[in-house]
XYZ file of C-alpha atoms in Angstrom:
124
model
C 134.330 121.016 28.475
C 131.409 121.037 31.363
C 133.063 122.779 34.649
C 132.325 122.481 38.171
C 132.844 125.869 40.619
C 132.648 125.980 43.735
C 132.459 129.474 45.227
C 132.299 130.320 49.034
C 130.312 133.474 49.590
C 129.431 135.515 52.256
C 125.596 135.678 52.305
C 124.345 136.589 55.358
C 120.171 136.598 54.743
C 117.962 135.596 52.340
C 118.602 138.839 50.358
C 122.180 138.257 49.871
C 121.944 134.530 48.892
C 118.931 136.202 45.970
C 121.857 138.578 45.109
C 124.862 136.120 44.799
C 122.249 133.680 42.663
C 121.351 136.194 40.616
C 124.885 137.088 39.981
C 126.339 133.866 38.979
C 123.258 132.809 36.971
C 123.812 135.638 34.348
C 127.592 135.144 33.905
C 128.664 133.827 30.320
C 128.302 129.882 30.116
C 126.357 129.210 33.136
C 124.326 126.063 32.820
C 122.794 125.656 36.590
C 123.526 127.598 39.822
C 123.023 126.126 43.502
C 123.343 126.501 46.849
C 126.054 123.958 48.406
C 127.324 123.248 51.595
C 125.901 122.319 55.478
C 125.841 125.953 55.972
C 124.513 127.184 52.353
C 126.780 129.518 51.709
C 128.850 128.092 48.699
C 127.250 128.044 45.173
C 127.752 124.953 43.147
C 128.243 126.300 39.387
C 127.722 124.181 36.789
C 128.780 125.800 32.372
C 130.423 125.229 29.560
C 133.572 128.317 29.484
C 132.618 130.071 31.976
C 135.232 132.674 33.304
C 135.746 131.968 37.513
C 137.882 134.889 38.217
C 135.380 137.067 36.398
C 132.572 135.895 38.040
C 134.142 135.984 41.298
C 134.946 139.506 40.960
C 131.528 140.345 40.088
C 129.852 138.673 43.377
C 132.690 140.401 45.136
C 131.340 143.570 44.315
C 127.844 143.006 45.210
C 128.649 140.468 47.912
C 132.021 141.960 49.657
C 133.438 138.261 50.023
C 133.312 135.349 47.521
C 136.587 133.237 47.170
C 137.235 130.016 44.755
C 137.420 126.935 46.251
C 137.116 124.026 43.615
C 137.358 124.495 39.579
C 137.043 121.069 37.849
C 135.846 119.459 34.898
C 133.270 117.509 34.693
C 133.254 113.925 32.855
C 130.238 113.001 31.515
C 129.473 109.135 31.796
C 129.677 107.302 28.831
C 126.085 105.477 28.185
C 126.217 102.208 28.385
C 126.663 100.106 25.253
C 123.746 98.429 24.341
C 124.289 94.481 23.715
C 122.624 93.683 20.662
C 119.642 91.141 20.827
C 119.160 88.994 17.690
C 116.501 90.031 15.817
C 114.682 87.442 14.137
C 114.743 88.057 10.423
C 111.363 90.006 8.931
C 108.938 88.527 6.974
C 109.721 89.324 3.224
C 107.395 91.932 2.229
C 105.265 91.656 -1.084
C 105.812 93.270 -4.590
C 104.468 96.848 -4.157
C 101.240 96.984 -6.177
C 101.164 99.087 -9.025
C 97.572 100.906 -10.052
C 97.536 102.406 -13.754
C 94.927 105.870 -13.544
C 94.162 106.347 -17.521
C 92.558 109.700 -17.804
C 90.566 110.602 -21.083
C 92.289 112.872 -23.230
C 91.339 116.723 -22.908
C 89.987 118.528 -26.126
C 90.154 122.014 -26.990
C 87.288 122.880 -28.838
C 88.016 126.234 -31.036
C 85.171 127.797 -33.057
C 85.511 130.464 -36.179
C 83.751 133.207 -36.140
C 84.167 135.811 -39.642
C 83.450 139.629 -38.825
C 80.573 140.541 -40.813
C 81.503 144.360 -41.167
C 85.154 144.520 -41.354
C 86.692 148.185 -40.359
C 88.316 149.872 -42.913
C 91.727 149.864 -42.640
C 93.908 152.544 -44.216
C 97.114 151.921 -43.527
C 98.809 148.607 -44.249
């Protein structure tokens, strides 16, 4: 389930609105982080699970002042169903043609040869 946060922080400079971005973009389940708001000091917090107290407490600490102002879930639109066109019917497709590859057999040739001096053998 997608969730929307809404998070007013204090960020006085550039520095502190680095620091609160930072902050919320490397909290579990964060999808997107931006800034919201006529003044830009809320962040708009788009995930999947993510924990809002948590991350609250964390830009608390390196912020001094972040409180929750909106926590809801997000509904994505359904696509829109696609009427179906009629298709006119395809053009029947010929017999697949079938090609016969004879290859001539393979011979093993094998040749005899007798020892003239056969070792002695003593033990059989």
């Amino acid at each position: 389930m997608k969730q929307k946060i809404i998070i007013k922080v204090s960020m006085h400079c550039s520095k502190c609105r680095t620091e609160a971005l930072q902050v919320a973009a490397v909290a579990y389940g964060v999808n997107s982080v931006a800034l919201h708001g006529p003044e830009k000091d809320k962040l708009m917090i788009l995930g999947e699970g993510v924990d809002v107290a948590c991350l609250a407490e964390a830009l608390r600490k390196k912020l001094c002042h972040a409180t929750i102002e909106i926590v809801e879930e997000v509904k994505e639109p359904s696509p829109p169903t696609p009427t179906p066109t009629p298709t006119p019917p395809a053009p029947p497709t010929p017999p697949p043609q079938i090609i016969y590859c004879q290859q001539p057999p393979q011979f093993e040739c094998y040749r005899v040869v007798a020892d003239p001096s056969p070792a002695p053998c003593t033990i059989m």
